[in-house]
PDB file of C-alpha atoms in Angstrom:
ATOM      1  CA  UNK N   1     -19.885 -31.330 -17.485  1.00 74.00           C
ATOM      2  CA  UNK N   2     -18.431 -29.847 -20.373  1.00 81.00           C
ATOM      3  CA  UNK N   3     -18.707 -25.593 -20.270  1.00 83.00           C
ATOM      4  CA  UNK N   4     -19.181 -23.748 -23.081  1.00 85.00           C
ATOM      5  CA  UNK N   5     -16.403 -19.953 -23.231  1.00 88.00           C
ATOM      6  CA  UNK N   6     -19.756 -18.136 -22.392  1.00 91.00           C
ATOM      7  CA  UNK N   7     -20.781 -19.857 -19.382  1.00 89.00           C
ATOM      8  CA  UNK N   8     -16.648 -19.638 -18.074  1.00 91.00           C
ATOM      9  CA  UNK N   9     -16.782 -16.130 -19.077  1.00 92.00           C
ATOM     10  CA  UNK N  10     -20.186 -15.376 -17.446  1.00 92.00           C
ATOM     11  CA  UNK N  11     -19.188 -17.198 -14.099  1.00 94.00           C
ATOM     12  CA  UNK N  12     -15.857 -14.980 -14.498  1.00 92.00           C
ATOM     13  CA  UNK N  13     -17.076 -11.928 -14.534  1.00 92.00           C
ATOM     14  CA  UNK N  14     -19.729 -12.307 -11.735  1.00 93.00           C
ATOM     15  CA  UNK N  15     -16.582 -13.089  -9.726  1.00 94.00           C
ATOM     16  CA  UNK N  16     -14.281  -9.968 -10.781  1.00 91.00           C
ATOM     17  CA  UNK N  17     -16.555  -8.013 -10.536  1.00 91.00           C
ATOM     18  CA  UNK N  18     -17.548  -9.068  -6.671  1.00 93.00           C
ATOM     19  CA  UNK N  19     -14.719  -9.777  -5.473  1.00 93.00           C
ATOM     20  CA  UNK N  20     -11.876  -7.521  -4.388  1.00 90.00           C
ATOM     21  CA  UNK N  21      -8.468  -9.162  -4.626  1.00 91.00           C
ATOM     22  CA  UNK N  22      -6.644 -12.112  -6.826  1.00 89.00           C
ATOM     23  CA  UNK N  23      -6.201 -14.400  -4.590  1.00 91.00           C
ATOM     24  CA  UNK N  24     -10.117 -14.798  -3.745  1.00 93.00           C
ATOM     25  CA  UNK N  25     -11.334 -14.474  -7.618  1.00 94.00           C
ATOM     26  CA  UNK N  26      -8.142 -17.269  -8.267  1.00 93.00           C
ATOM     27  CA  UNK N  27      -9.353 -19.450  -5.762  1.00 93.00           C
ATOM     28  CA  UNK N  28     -12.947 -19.334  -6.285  1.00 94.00           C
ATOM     29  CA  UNK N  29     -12.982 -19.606  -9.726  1.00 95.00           C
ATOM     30  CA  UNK N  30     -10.615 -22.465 -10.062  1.00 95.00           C
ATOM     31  CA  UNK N  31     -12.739 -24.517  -7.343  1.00 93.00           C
ATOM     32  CA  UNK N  32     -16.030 -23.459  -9.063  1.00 94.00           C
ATOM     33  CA  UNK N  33     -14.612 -24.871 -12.545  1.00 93.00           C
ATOM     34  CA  UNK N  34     -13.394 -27.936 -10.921  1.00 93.00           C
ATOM     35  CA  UNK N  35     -16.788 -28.652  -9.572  1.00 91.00           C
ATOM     36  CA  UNK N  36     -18.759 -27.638 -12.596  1.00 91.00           C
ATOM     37  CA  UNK N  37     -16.505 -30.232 -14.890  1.00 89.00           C
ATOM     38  CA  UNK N  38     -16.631 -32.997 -12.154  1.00 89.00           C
ATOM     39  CA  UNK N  39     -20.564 -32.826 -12.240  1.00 84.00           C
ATOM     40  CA  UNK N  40     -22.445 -35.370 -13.731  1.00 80.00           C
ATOM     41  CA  UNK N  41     -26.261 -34.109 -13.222  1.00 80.00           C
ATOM     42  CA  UNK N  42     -25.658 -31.523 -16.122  1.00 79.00           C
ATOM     43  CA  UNK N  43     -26.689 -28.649 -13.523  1.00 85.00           C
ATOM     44  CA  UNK N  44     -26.763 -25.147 -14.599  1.00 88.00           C
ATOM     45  CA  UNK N  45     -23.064 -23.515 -14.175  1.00 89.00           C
ATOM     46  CA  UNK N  46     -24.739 -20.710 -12.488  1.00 89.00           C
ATOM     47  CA  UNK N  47     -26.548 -22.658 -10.018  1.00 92.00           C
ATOM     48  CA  UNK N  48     -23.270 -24.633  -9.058  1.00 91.00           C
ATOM     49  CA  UNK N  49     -21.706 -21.533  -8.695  1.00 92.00           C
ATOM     50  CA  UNK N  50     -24.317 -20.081  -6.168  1.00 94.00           C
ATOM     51  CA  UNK N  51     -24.499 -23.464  -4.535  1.00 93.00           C
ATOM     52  CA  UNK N  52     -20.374 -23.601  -3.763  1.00 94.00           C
ATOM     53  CA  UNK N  53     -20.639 -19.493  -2.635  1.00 94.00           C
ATOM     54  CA  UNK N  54     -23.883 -19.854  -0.148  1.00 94.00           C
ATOM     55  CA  UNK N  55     -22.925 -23.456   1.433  1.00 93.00           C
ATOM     56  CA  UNK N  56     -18.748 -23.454   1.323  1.00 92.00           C
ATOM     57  CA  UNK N  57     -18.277 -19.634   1.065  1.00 92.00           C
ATOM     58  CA  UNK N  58     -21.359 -18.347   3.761  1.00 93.00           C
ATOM     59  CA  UNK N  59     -22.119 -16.231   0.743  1.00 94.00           C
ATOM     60  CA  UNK N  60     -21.225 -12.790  -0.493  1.00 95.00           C
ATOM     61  CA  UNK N  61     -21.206 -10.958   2.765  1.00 95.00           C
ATOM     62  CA  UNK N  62     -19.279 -13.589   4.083  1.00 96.00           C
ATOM     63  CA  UNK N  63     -16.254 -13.405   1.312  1.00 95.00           C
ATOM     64  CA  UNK N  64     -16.150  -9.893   2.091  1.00 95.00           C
ATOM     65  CA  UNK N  65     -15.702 -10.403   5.605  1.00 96.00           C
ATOM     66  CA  UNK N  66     -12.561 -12.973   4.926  1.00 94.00           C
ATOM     67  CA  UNK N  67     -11.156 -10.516   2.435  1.00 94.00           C
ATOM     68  CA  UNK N  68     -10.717  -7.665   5.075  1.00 94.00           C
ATOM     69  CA  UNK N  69      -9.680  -9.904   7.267  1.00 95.00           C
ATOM     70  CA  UNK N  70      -6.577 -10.982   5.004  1.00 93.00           C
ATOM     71  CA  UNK N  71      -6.147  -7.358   3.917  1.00 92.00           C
ATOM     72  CA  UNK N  72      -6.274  -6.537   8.492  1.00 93.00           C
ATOM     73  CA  UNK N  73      -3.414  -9.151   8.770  1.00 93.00           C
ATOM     74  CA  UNK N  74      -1.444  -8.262   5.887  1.00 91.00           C
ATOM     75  CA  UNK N  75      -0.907  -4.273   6.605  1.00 91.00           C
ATOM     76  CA  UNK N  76      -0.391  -5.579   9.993  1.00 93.00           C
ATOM     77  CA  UNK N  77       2.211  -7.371   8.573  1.00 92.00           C
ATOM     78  CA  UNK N  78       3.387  -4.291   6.765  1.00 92.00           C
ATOM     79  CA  UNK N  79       3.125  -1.630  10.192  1.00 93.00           C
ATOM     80  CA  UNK N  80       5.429  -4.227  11.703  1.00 95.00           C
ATOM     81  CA  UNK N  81       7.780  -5.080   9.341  1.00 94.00           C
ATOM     82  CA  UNK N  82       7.994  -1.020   8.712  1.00 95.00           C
ATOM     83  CA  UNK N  83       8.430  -0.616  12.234  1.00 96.00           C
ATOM     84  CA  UNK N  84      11.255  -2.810  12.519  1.00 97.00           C
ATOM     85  CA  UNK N  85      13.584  -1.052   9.833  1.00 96.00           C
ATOM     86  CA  UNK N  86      12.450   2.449  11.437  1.00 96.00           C
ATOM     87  CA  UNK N  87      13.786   1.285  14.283  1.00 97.00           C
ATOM     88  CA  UNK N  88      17.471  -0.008  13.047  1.00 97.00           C
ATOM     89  CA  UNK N  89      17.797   3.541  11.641  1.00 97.00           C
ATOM     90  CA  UNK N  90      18.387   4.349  15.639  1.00 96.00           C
ATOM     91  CA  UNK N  91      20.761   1.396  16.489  1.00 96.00           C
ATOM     92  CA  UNK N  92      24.526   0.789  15.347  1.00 94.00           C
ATOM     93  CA  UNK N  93      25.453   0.499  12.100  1.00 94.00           C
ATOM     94  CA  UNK N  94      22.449   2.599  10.648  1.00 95.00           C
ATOM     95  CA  UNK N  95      21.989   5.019  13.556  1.00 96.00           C
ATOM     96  CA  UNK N  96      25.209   6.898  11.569  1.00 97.00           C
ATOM     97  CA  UNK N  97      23.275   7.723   8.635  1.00 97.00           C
ATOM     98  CA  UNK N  98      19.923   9.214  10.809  1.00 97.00           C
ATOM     99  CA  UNK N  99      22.679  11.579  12.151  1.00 97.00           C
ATOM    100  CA  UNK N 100      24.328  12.513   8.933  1.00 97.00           C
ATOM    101  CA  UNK N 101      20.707  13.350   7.632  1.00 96.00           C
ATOM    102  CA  UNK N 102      19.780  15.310  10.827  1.00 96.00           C
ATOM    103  CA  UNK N 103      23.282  17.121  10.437  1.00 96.00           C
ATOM    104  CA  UNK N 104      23.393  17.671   6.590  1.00 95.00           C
ATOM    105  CA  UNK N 105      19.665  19.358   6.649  1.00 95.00           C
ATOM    106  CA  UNK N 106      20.696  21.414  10.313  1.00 95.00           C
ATOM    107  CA  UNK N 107      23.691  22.685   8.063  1.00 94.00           C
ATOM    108  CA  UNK N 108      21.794  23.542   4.779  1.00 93.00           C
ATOM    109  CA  UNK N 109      18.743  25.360   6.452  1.00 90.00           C
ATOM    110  CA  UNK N 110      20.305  28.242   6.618  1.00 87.00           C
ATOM    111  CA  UNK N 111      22.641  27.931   3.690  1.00 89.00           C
ATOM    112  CA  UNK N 112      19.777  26.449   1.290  1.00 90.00           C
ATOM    113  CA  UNK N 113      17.043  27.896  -0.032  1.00 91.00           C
ATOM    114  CA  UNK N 114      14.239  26.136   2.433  1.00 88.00           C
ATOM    115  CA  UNK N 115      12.040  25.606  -0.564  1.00 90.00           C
ATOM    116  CA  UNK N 116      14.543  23.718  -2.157  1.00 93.00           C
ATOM    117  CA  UNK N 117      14.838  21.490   1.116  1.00 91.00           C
ATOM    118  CA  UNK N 118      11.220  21.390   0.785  1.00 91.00           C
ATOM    119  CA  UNK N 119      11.407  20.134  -2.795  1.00 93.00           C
ATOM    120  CA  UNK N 120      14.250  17.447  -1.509  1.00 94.00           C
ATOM    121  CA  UNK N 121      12.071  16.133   1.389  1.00 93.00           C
ATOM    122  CA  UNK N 122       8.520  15.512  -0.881  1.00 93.00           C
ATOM    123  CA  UNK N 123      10.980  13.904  -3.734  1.00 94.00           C
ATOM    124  CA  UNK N 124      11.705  11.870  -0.955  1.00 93.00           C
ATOM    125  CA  UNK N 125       8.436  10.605   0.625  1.00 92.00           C
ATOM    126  CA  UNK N 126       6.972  10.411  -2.721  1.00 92.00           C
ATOM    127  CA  UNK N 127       9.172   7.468  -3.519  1.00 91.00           C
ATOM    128  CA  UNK N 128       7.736   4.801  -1.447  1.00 90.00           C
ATOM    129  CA  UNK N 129       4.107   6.250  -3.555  1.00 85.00           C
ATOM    130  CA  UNK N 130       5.928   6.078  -6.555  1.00 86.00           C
ATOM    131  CA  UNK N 131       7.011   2.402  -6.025  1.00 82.00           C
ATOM    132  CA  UNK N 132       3.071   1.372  -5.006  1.00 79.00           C
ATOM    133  CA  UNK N 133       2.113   2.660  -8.667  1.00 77.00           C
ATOM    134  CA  UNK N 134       4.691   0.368  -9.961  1.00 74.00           C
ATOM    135  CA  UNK N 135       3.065  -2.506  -9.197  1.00 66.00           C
ATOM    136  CA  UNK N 136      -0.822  -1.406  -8.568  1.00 63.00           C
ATOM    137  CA  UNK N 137      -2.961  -1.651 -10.530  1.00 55.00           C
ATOM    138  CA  UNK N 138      -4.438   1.892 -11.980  1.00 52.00           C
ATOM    139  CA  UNK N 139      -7.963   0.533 -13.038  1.00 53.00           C
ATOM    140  CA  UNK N 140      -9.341  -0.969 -10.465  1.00 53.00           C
ATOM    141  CA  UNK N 141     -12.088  -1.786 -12.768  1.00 54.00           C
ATOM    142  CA  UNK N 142      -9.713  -3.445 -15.199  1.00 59.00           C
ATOM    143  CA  UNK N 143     -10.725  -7.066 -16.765  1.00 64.00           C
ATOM    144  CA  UNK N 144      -7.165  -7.676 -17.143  1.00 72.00           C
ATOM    145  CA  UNK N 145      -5.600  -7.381 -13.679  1.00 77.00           C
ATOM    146  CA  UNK N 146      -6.801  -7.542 -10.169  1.00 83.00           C
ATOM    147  CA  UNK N 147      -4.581  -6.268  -7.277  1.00 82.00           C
ATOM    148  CA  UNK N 148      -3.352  -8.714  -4.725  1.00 85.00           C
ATOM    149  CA  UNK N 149      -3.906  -8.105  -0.984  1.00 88.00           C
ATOM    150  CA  UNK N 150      -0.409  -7.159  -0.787  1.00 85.00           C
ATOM    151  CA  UNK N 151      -0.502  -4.486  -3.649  1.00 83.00           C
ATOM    152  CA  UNK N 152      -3.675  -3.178  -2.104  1.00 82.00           C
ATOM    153  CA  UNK N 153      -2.653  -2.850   1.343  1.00 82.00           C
ATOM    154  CA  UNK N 154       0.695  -1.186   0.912  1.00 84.00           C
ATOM    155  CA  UNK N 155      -0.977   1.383  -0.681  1.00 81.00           C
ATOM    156  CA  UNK N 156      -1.243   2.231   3.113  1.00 82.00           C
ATOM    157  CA  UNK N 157       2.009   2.541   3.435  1.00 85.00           C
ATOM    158  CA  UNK N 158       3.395   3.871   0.353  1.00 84.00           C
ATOM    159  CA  UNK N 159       1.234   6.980   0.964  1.00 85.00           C
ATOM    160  CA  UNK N 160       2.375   7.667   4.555  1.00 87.00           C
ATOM    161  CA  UNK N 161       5.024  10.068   4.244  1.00 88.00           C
ATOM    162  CA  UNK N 162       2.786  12.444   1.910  1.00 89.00           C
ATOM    163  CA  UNK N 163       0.186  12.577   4.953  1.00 89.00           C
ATOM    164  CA  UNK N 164       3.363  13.264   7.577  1.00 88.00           C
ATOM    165  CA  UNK N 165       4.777  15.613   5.162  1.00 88.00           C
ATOM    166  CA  UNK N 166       1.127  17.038   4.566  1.00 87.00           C
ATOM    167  CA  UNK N 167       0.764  17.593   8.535  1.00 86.00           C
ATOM    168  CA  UNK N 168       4.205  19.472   8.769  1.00 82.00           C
ATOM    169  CA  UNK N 169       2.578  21.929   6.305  1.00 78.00           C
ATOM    170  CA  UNK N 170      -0.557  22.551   7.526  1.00 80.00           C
ATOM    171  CA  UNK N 171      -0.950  21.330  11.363  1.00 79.00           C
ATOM    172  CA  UNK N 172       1.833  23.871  12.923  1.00 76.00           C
ATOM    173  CA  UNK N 173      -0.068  26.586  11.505  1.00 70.00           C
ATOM    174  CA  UNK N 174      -3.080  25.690  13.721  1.00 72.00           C
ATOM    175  CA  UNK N 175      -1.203  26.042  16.905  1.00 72.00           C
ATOM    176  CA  UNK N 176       1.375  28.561  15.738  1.00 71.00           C
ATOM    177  CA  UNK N 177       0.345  32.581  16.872  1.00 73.00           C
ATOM    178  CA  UNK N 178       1.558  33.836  14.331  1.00 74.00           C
ATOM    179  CA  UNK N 179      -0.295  34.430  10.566  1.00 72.00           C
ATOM    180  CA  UNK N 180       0.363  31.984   7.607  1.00 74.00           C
ATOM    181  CA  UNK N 181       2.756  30.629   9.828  1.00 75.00           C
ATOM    182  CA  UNK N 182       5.191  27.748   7.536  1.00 78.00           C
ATOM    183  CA  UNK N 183       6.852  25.150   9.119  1.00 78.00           C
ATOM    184  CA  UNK N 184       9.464  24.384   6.436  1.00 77.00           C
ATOM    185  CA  UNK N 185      10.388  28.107   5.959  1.00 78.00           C
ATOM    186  CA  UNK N 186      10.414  29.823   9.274  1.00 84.00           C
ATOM    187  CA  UNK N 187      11.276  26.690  11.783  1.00 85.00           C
ATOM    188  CA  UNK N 188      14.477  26.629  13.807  1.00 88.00           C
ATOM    189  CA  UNK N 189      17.131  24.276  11.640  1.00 91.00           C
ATOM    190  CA  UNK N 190      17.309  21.765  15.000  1.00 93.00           C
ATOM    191  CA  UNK N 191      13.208  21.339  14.031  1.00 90.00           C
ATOM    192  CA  UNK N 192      13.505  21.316  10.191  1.00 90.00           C
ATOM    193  CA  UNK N 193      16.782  18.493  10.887  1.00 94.00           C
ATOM    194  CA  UNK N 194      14.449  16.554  13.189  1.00 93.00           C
ATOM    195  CA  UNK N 195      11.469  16.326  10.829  1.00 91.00           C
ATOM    196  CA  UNK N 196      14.053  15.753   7.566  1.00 93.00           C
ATOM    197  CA  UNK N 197      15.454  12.910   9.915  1.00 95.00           C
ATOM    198  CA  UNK N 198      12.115  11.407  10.246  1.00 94.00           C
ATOM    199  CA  UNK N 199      10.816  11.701   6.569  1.00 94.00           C
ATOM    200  CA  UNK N 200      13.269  10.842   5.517  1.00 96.00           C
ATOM    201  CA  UNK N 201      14.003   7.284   7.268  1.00 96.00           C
ATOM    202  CA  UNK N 202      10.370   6.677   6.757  1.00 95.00           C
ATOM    203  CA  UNK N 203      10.949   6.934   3.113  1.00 94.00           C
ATOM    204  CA  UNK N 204      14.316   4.509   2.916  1.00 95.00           C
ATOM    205  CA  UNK N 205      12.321   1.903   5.429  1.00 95.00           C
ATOM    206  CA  UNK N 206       8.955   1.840   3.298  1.00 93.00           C
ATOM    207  CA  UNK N 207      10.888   1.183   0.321  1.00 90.00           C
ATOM    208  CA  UNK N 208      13.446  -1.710   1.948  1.00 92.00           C
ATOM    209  CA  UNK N 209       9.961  -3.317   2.783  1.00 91.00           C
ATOM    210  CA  UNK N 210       8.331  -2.829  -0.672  1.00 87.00           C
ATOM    211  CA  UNK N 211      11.512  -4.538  -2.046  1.00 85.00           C
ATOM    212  CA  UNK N 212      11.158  -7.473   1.108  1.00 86.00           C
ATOM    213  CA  UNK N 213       7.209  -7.853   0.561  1.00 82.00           C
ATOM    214  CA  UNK N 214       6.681  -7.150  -3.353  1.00 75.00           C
ATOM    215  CA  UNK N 215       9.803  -8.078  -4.924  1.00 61.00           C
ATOM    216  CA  UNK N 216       9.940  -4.895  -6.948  1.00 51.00           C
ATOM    217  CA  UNK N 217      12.487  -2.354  -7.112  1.00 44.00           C
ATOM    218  CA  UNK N 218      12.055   1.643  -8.423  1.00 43.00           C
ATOM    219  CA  UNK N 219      13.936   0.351 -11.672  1.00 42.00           C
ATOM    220  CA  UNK N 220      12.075  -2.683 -12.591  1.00 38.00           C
TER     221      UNK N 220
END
């Protein structure tokens, strides 16, 4: 059967707008087309379509369900794979450069401004956020690009360090006795080194697996 632009475009945007990454809207709408062009009853595109989501699909609900669980497995995939550099930053070769970090910010907190420190440590967790805007999309209304479940889900992990570096802020003030008690400005330098150390790492291992996973660099 032989579509007409409006019935493709009709059957398109029924899928982009129900359905939440590329790789589903690619897959269904390829194998929807396919079977529209292949029949030979001249049925309705529409009811072809609803036919190939309820019977092969288990319908909407369904799809959902199979897109979380691809977006579950992938930041799985992610947590691990971030977990694994974190974790050569405390072995030989790399554990040298955890303890020049630790060292350099022990040194400068209480040589350095601590704001500026401050300033030094958000620049830094905001990279691995910066590089997730690189490559997600802003709209995610847009007609002309739908994020992958990759690009969603390491939006997970590109925002990390701003919650850590959020909590360093705001939750030692909770247990602290004393008033508008700051972390970052009135900490012992072994603390404010420990916490740089962490950040820090976090920040150069989220953005070694961006460049693993994504194939995208802050450059690009």
């Amino acid at each position: 059967m032989k579509m007409t632009v409006a019935q493709q475009e009709n059957i398109r945007e029924v899928l982009w707008n129900r359905l939440k990454y590329r790789e589903t809207f690619d897959e269904l709408y390829d194998h929807i087309l396919t079977a529209i062009e292949e029949d030979e009853d001249d049925t309705p595109p529409h009811l072809i379509a609803d036919t190939i989501i309820k019977q092969e699909f288990g319908g909407w609900d369904n799809i959902k369900e199979l897109e979380k669980g691809r977006e579950k497995n992938v930041q799985s995939q992610f947590r691990n794979a971030l977990w694994v550099e974190v974790k050569s930053y405390f072995r030989v070769p790399f554990i040298a450069f955890t303890l020049l970090v630790a060292v350099s910010f022990y040194f400068s907190a209480d040589y350095i401004s601590r704001k500026l420190l401050m300033l030094i440590l958000f620049t830094a967790v905001m990279m691995p956020a910066v590089m997730w805007y690189r490559i997600a999309p802003c709209n995610r209304w847009s007609r002309k690009y739908k994020a992958s479940v990759k690009e969603s889900s390491a939006n997970n992990l590109g925002t990390l360090g701003i919650s850590l570096f959020n909590m360093l802020i705001f939750l030692p003030a909770l247990f602290s006795k004393q008033q508008n008690y700051k972390f970052m400005l009135q900490a012992h330098a072994s603390l404010v080194a420990v916490a740089a150390a962490i950040l820090i790492i976090y920040s150069v291992s989220a953005v070694k697996v961006f460049q693993q996973n994504l194939k995208t660099s802050l450059v690009s």
